Short mmCIF file of C-alpha atoms and ligand atoms in Angstrom, two decimals:
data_model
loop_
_atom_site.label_atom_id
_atom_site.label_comp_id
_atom_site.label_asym_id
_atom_site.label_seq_id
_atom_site.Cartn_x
_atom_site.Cartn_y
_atom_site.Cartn_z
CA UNK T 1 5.45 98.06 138.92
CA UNK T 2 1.90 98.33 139.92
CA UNK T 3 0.55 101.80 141.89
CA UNK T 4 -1.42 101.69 144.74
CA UNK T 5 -4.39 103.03 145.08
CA UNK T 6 -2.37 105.06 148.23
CA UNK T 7 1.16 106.12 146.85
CA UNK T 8 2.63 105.87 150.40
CA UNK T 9 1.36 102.02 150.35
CA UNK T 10 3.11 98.81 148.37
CA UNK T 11 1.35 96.94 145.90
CA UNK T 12 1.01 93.91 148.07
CA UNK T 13 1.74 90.28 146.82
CA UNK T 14 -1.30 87.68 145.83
CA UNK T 15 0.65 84.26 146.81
CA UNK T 16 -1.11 81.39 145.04
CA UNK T 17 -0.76 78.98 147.78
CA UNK T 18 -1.66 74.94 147.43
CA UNK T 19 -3.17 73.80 150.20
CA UNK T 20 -3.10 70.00 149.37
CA UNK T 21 -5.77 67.01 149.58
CA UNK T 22 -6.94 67.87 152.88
CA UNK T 23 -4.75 65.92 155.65
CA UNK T 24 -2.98 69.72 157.63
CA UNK T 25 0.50 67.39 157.61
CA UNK T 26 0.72 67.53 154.29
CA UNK T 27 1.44 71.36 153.47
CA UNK T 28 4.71 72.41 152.61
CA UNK T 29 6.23 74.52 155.23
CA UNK T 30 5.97 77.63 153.03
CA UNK T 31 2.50 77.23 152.41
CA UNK T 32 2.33 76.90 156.55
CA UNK T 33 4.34 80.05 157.06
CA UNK T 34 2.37 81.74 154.91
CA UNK T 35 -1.12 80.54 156.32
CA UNK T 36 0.21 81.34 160.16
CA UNK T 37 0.76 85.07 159.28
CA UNK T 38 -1.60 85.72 156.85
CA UNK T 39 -4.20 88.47 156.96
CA UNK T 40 -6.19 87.64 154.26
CA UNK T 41 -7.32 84.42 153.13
CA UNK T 42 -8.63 83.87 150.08
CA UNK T 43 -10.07 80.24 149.71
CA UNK T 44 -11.57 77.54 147.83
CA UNK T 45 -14.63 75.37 149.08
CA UNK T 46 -12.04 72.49 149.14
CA UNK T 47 -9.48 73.60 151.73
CA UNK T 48 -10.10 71.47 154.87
CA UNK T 49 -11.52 74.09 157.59
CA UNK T 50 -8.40 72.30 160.09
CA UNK T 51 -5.95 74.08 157.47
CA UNK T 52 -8.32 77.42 157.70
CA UNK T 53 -8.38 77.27 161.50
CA UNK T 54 -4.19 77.81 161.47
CA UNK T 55 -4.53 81.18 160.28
CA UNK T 56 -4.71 84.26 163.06
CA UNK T 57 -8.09 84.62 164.50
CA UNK T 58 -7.65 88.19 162.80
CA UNK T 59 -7.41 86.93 159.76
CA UNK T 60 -10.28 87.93 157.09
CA UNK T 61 -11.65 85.45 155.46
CA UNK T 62 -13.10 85.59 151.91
CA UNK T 63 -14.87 81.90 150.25
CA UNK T 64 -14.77 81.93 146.81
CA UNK T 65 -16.36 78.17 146.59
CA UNK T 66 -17.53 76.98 143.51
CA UNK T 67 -19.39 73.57 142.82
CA UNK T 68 -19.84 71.82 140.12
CA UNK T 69 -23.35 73.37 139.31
CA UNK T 70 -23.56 76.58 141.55
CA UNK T 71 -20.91 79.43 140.88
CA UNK T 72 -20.42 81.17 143.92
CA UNK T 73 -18.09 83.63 142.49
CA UNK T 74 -17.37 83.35 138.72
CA UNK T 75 -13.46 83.73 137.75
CA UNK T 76 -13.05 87.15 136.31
CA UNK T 77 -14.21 88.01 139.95
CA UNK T 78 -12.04 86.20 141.71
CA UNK T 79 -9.45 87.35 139.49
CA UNK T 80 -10.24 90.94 140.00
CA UNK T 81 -11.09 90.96 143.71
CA UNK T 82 -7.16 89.47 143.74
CA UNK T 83 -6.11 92.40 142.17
CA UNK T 84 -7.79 95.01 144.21
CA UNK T 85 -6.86 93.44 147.15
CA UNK T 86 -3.33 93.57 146.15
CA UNK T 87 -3.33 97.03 145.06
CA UNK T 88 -4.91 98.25 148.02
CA UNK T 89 -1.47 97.62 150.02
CA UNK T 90 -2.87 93.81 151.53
CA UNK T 91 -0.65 90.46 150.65
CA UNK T 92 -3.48 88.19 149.96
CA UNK T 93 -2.91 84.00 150.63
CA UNK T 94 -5.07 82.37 148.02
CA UNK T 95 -5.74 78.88 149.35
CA UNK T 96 -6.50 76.50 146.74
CA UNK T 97 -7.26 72.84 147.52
CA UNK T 98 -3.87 70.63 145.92
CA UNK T 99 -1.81 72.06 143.51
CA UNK T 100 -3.01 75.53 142.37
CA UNK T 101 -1.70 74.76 138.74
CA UNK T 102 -3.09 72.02 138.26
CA UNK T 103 -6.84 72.13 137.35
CA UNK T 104 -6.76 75.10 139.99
CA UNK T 105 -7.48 77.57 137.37
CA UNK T 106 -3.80 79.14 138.97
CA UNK T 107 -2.84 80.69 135.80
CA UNK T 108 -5.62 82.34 135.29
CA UNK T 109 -4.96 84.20 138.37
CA UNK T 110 -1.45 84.91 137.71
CA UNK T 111 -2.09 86.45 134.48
CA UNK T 112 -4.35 88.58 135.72
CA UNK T 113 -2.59 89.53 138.24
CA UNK T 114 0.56 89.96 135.93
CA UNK T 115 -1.33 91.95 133.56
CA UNK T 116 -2.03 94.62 136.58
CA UNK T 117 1.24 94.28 137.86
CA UNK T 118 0.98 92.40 141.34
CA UNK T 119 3.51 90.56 142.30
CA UNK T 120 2.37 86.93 142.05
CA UNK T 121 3.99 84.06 143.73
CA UNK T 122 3.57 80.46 143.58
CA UNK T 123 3.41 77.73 145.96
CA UNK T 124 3.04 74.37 145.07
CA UNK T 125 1.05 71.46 146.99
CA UNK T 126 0.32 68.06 146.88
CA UNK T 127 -2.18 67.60 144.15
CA UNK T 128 -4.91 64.92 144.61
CA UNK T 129 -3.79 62.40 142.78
CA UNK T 130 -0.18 62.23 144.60
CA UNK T 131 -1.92 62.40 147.91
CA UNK T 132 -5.02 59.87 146.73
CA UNK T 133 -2.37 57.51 145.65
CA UNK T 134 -0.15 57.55 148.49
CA UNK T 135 -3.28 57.29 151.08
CA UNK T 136 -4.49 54.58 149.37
CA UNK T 137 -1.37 53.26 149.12
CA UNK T 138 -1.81 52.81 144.59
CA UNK T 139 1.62 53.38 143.26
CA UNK T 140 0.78 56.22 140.49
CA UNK T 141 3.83 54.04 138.39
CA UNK T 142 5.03 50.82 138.93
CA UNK T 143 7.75 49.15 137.25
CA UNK T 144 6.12 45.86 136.69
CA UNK T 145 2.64 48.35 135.65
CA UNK T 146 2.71 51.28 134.50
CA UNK T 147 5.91 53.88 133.12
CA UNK T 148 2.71 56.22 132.19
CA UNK T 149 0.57 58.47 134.33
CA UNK T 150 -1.75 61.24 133.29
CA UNK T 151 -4.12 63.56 134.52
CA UNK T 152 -7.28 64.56 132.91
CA UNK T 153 -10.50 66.60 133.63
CA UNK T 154 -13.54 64.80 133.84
CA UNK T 155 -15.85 67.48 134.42
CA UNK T 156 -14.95 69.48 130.92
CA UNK T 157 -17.44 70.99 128.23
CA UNK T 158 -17.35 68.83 125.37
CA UNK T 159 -15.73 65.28 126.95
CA UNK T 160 -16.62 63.49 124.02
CA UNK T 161 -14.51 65.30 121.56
CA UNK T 162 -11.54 65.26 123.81
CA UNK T 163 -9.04 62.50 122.61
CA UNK T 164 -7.89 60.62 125.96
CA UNK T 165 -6.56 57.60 123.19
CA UNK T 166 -3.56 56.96 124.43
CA UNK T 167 -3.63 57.73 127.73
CA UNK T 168 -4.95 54.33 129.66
CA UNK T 169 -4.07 50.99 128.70
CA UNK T 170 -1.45 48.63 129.22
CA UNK T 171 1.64 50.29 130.67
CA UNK T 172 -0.55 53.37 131.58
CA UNK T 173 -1.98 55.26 134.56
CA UNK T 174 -5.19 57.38 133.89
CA UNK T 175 -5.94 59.99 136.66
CA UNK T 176 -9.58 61.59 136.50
CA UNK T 177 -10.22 64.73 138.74
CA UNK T 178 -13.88 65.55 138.54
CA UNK T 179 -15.10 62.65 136.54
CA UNK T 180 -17.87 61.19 139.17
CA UNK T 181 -20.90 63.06 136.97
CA UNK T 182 -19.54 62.20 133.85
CA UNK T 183 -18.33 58.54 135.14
CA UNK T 184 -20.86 56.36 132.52
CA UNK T 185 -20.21 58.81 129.71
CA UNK T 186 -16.14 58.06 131.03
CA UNK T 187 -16.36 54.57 130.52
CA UNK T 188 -18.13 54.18 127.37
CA UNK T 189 -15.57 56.94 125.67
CA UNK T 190 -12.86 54.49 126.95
CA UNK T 191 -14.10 51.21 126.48
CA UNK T 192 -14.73 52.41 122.59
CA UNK T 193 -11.41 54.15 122.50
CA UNK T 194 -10.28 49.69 123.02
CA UNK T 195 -9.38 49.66 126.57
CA UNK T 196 -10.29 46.59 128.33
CA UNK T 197 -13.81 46.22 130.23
CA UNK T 198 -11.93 44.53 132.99
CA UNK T 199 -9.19 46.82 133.35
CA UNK T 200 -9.09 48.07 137.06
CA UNK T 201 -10.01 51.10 138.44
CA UNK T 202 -9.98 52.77 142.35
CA UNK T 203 -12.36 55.85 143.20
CA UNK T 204 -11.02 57.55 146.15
CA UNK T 205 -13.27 59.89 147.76
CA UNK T 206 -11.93 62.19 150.77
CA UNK T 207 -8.64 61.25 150.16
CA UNK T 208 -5.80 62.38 153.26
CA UNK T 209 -9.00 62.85 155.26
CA UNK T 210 -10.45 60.79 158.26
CA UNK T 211 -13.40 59.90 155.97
CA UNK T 212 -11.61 58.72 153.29
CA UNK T 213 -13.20 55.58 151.44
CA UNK T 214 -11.19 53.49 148.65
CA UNK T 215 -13.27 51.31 146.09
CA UNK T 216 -12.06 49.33 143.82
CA UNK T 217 -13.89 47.22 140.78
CA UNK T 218 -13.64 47.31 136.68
CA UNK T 219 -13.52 49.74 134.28
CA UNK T 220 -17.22 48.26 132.88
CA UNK T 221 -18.57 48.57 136.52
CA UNK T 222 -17.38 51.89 137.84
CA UNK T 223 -20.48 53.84 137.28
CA UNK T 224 -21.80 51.17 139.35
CA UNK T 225 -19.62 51.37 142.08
CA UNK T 226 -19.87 55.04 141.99
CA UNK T 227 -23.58 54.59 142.17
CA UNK T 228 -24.04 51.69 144.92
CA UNK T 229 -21.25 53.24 147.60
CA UNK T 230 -22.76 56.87 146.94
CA UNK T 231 -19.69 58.30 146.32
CA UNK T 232 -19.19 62.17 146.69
CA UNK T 233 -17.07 64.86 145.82
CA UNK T 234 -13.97 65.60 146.14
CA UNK T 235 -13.13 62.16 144.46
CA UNK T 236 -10.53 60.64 141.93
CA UNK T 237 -10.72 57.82 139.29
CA UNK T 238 -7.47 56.09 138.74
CA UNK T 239 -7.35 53.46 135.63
CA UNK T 240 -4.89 51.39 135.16
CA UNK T 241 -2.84 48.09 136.09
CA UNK T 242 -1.81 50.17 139.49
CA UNK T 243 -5.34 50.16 140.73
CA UNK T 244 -5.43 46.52 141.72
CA UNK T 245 -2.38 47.06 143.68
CA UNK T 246 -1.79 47.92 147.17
CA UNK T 247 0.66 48.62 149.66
CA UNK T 248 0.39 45.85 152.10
CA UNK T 249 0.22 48.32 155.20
CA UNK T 250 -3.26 49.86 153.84
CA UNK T 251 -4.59 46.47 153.04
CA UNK T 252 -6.69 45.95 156.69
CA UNK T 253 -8.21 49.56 156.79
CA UNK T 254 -8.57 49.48 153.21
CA UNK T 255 -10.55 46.40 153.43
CA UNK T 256 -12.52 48.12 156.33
CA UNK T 257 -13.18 51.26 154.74
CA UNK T 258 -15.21 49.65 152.03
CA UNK T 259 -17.23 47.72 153.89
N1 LIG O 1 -6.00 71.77 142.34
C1 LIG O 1 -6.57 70.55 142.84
C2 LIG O 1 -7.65 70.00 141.95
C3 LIG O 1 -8.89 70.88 141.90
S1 LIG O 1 -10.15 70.19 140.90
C4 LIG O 1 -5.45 69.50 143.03
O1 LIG O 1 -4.33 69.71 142.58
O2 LIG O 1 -5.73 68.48 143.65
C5 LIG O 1 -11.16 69.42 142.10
C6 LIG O 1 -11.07 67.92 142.01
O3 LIG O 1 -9.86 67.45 142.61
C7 LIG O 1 -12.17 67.19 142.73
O4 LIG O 1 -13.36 67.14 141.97
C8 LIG O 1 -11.55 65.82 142.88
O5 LIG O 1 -11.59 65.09 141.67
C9 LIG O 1 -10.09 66.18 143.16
N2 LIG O 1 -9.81 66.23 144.60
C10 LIG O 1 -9.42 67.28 145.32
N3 LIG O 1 -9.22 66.94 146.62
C11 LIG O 1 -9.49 65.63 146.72
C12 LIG O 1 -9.48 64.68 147.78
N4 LIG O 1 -9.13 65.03 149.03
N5 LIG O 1 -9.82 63.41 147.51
C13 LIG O 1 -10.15 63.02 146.27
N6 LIG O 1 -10.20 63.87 145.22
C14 LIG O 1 -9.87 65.15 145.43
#
């Protein structure tokens, strides 16, 4: 175990804490607890500032947001400022929007802080694409539609030598975090990988929040769509049979929320 920089003080813990889509109702009760007492918060640009405002007025506050373009902090920072926090005595939350292992860059923190010692612990939350889905009311898999789901990074170095073949088509959900820059260069890579022009696809922007918007069109038209309706981040792609589907109680604000 880990030394503090103070013998007489514990190493504290760094809980890597999911925070969710956005909507405050949807964090599990640990990741409540945790936020109600914590001291520290350690945060992402995407944690909704309602799920912020729970914490003790006491609280410190550190915002590590990062956008796509502009690094606020870069990750070996993050990573370390984790671990001196943690070995100065202080239990740090670190709030990460949805799940913090997936696309989070969560186990890059843990092994950091494994590597010095600190007690790590992990609390899941509702990724995106579970929350996206359920707000829009798109069934993720379907048994009529789709017995396939998977997530993918649209955002990554190098897109077109990643081999998504396989992973949309017939039978098959495709779920793209971070794909609205890289949305025509999306499209082509699937249309030549043979997937259907016409296959449907839903961009959900803001999903769980009051401003969410759900549009729906074609594979060939979705830079288009993202285009017309101006869509920003935080937003998800989903491809697939499932995205022409709909649960009937979202159909009337769905219909008005595109308008
Ligand atoms: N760890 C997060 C993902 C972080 S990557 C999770 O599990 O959800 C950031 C991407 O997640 C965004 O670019 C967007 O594609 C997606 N995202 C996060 N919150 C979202 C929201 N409320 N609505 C739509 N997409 C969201």
């Amino acid at each position: 175990m880990a030394q503090s920089a103070d013998p007489c003080t514990p190493v504290g813990t760094v809980h890597l804490v999911g925070a969710g889509p956005g909507d405050p109702d949807l964090l599990t009760l640990r990741a409540a607890r945790l936020i109600i007492q914590a001291r520290l918060i350690v945060h992402d640009g995407l944690v909704d500032p309602a799920i912020l405002a729970m914490a003790p007025r006491t609280a410190r506050f550190v915002s590590v947001a990062k956008s796509r373009s502009r690094h606020t902090m870069p990750q070996e920072a993050i990573n370390a400022l984790l671990v001196r926090e943690a070995l100065a005595g202080n239990d740090v939350v670190r709030l990460k929007g949805g799940d913090p292992f997936v696309f989070g860059r969560g186990g890059e923190e843990a092994e950091a802080c494994h590597a010095a010692s600190v007690p790590v612990q992990i609390v899941p939350g509702i990724s995106a694409a579970l929350g996206a889905s359920a707000a829009a009311g798109i069934p993720l898999t379907h048994r009529d539609a789709a017995s396939t789901v998977s997530f993918v990074a649209g955002q990554c170095k190098g897109l077109a030598e990643q081999d998504w073949a396989g992973l949309a088509g017939k039978g098959r959900t495709l779920v793209i975090y971070m794909g609205l820059a890289t949305a025509p260069a999306i499209t082509e890579k699937l249309i030549a990988d043979g997937l259907s022009p016409e296959m449907p696809v839903a961009v959900i922007e803001n999903a769980t929040r009051p401003d969410m918007r759900v549009l729906r069109g074609v594979l060939a038209g979705l830079d288009h769509l993202v285009t017309t309706h101006r869509v920003k981040s935080p937003a998800l792609i989903i491809i697939g049979e499932v995205a022409a589907r709909q649960g009937a109680a979202q159909l009337a604000s769905l219909v008005e929320s595109v308008r």
